[in-house]
Amino acid sequence: MSDKMYLCDEYKLYFKIEDDVEVLHNEVELYNAQFVGNNAFCHEEYIDGQRALTYSIPAMTTMNQFLEKKIHKDELVDLIFSIADQLMYLSIGKVILNKGYMYIDFQNMAVQLIFLPIDKPMDRCNMEKFIRDLMGNMKFANKKASDAGYELIKYFDHNPTFYLSEFYKFITDLKNDNIAHPEDEQELMKSAGVSPVNVAKVEVPE
């Protein structure tokens, strides 16, 4: 499989919503404010008489397309960190944790997540299932990358009850370890035309 992929400037998504479902505009404003890598924009509109939430997502590729290539350790850690970082700001139960609804910006390896700002019960978010499924669909570039994937799986083996703050600390430690001990993945990413990630040390909020 070639590591080449189709690159885009923006993606559009439309979610139909029932007329009796309330859109929480304070949550729309929260989501639309740029934060920790999120640059997506959501608004309510009617399309052919159907009420919908419309998303404009500035990203270069989909997660599914990205997973067609072999993934290096730095890329893996930065992707998972980006997801966890945004979940610290959003209601985790309203984020679609499905790789089919995730998009990647190569400028900072930020994952663009889809958040549903509606007043409606939703299926419980299952971070463990998402990580296990993601690792199962990932092709690792080398042993360092597969070891990082194993560390993620092992985290859930040892922590059957999921707490976002603890997982965020775990993935932040992995990211800071990458910064302290840079691997050859950065050079490989450069050769593939991917900009290196931000190398500032990440602090875990109190």
XYZ file of C-alpha atoms in Angstrom:
206
model
C 0.000 0.000 0.000
C 1.416 3.367 -0.936
C 1.855 5.960 1.793
C 0.463 8.608 -0.565
C -2.997 9.888 0.262
C -5.541 12.332 -1.061
C -5.157 15.709 0.620
C -7.977 18.223 1.048
C -8.398 21.755 2.403
C -11.802 21.319 4.043
C -14.458 18.701 4.626
C -18.205 19.206 5.041
C -20.468 17.057 7.185
C -24.235 17.215 7.716
C -26.141 15.607 10.587
C -29.926 15.585 10.344
C -31.687 16.384 13.614
C -35.343 16.090 14.584
C -37.417 19.245 14.985
C -38.022 18.561 18.689
C -34.299 18.264 19.543
C -32.843 21.405 21.102
C -29.523 22.694 19.818
C -27.519 24.041 22.777
C -26.090 27.264 21.392
C -23.728 27.790 24.335
C -22.123 24.448 23.431
C -22.004 25.450 19.758
C -20.056 28.572 20.756
C -17.716 26.496 22.916
C -17.016 24.080 20.066
C -16.568 26.842 17.487
C -13.951 28.646 19.581
C -10.525 27.439 18.471
C -8.854 25.434 21.229
C -5.999 22.903 21.517
C -5.982 22.073 17.829
C -9.717 22.147 17.141
C -10.552 24.383 14.176
C -13.870 22.881 13.074
C -16.985 25.058 12.817
C -20.585 23.987 13.426
C -23.874 25.755 12.773
C -27.560 24.911 12.465
C -29.347 25.274 9.143
C -32.168 23.856 7.026
C -31.253 21.845 3.943
C -34.145 21.064 1.605
C -36.520 21.615 4.507
C -34.577 19.273 6.820
C -33.055 20.631 10.005
C -29.350 19.834 10.250
C -26.062 20.555 11.966
C -23.451 21.499 9.380
C -19.734 21.114 10.045
C -16.872 22.768 8.196
C -13.667 20.911 9.004
C -10.316 22.328 7.919
C -8.181 19.220 7.634
C -5.911 17.589 5.091
C -7.068 13.988 5.280
C -9.461 11.646 7.041
C -8.339 9.347 9.830
C -9.268 6.343 7.678
C -7.038 7.575 4.853
C -4.226 8.304 7.283
C -4.411 4.760 8.658
C -3.656 3.386 5.189
C -0.012 4.363 5.753
C 2.427 2.915 8.262
C 2.265 4.883 11.489
C 5.351 5.989 13.418
C 5.544 6.342 17.182
C 5.555 10.156 17.175
C 2.482 10.236 14.945
C 0.598 7.732 17.115
C 1.312 9.542 20.379
C 0.466 12.951 18.915
C -2.848 11.700 17.485
C -3.999 10.180 20.769
C -2.774 13.199 22.737
C -4.735 15.535 20.434
C -7.930 13.557 21.031
C -7.465 13.419 24.815
C -6.510 17.096 24.954
C -9.772 18.137 23.281
C -11.861 15.795 25.398
C -10.632 17.702 28.458
C -12.547 20.725 27.095
C -15.644 19.022 25.667
C -18.375 16.836 27.114
C -16.925 13.426 26.290
C -20.383 11.916 25.938
C -21.161 14.174 22.963
C -18.011 13.483 20.927
C -18.225 10.880 18.172
C -15.349 8.546 19.041
C -15.280 6.844 15.672
C -12.351 7.013 13.270
C -14.814 7.446 10.419
C -15.662 10.884 11.822
C -12.136 12.123 12.521
C -9.921 14.327 10.382
C -6.239 15.232 10.627
C -4.392 18.510 10.158
C -0.760 17.744 9.298
C 0.443 21.189 10.376
C 0.224 20.169 14.029
C -1.072 16.565 13.828
C -4.307 17.770 15.442
C -7.318 15.508 15.139
C -10.536 17.338 14.289
C -13.344 15.784 16.355
C -17.088 15.953 15.760
C -19.045 17.207 18.769
C -22.867 17.120 18.863
C -24.180 20.140 20.831
C -27.704 18.846 21.290
C -29.970 18.133 24.262
C -30.526 14.450 23.593
C -29.373 11.267 25.342
C -26.502 9.632 23.473
C -24.726 6.301 23.630
C -22.106 6.114 26.344
C -18.650 7.070 25.120
C -16.282 4.080 25.262
C -12.674 5.250 25.107
C -11.302 1.768 25.729
C -13.171 0.272 22.764
C -12.099 3.176 20.552
C -8.388 2.767 21.434
C -8.445 -1.014 21.075
C -10.232 -0.808 17.711
C -7.865 1.931 16.520
C -4.773 -0.087 17.449
C -6.282 -3.108 15.726
C -6.639 -1.133 12.481
C -3.200 0.469 12.634
C -0.139 -0.592 10.648
C 2.954 0.221 12.661
C 6.094 1.405 10.909
C 8.505 -0.260 13.328
C 8.892 -1.818 16.772
C 8.977 1.557 18.543
C 5.562 2.355 17.105
C 4.094 -1.060 17.936
C 5.499 -0.817 21.468
C 3.688 2.523 21.900
C 0.487 0.881 20.678
C 1.007 -1.922 23.193
C 1.463 0.639 25.985
C -1.936 2.102 25.114
C -3.590 -1.313 25.203
C -1.818 -2.187 28.449
C -3.140 1.023 30.036
C -6.709 -0.241 29.696
C -5.721 -3.755 30.801
C -4.503 -2.216 34.062
C -7.242 0.422 34.412
C -10.675 -1.206 33.898
C -12.428 1.973 35.071
C -11.772 4.889 32.737
C -11.024 8.336 34.126
C -10.253 10.939 31.475
C -7.945 12.965 33.735
C -5.791 9.896 34.469
C -5.642 8.868 30.813
C -4.719 12.443 29.884
C -1.801 12.339 32.331
C -0.708 8.984 30.875
C -0.692 10.180 27.269
C 0.916 13.489 28.287
C 3.764 11.542 29.885
C 4.205 9.562 26.650
C 4.292 12.778 24.632
C 6.805 14.421 26.943
C 8.969 11.286 26.780
C 8.981 11.636 22.986
C 10.124 15.239 23.374
C 12.859 14.295 25.827
C 14.020 11.347 23.698
C 13.322 12.256 20.055
C 13.336 9.323 17.672
C 14.111 9.081 13.991
C 10.387 9.362 13.193
C 10.670 13.151 12.954
C 13.077 12.860 10.036
C 10.890 10.234 8.395
C 7.872 12.512 8.769
C 9.795 15.386 7.181
C 10.751 13.210 4.221
C 7.064 12.346 3.792
C 6.192 16.029 3.667
C 4.645 16.175 7.143
C 5.578 19.132 9.326
C 7.191 18.247 12.676
C 4.936 18.609 15.674
C 5.185 21.307 18.307
C 8.046 20.406 20.644
C 6.970 22.504 23.651
C 6.643 20.413 26.792
C 3.039 19.797 27.776
C 1.839 20.598 31.275
C -1.053 18.673 32.809
C -3.687 21.075 34.189
C -4.395 20.843 37.906
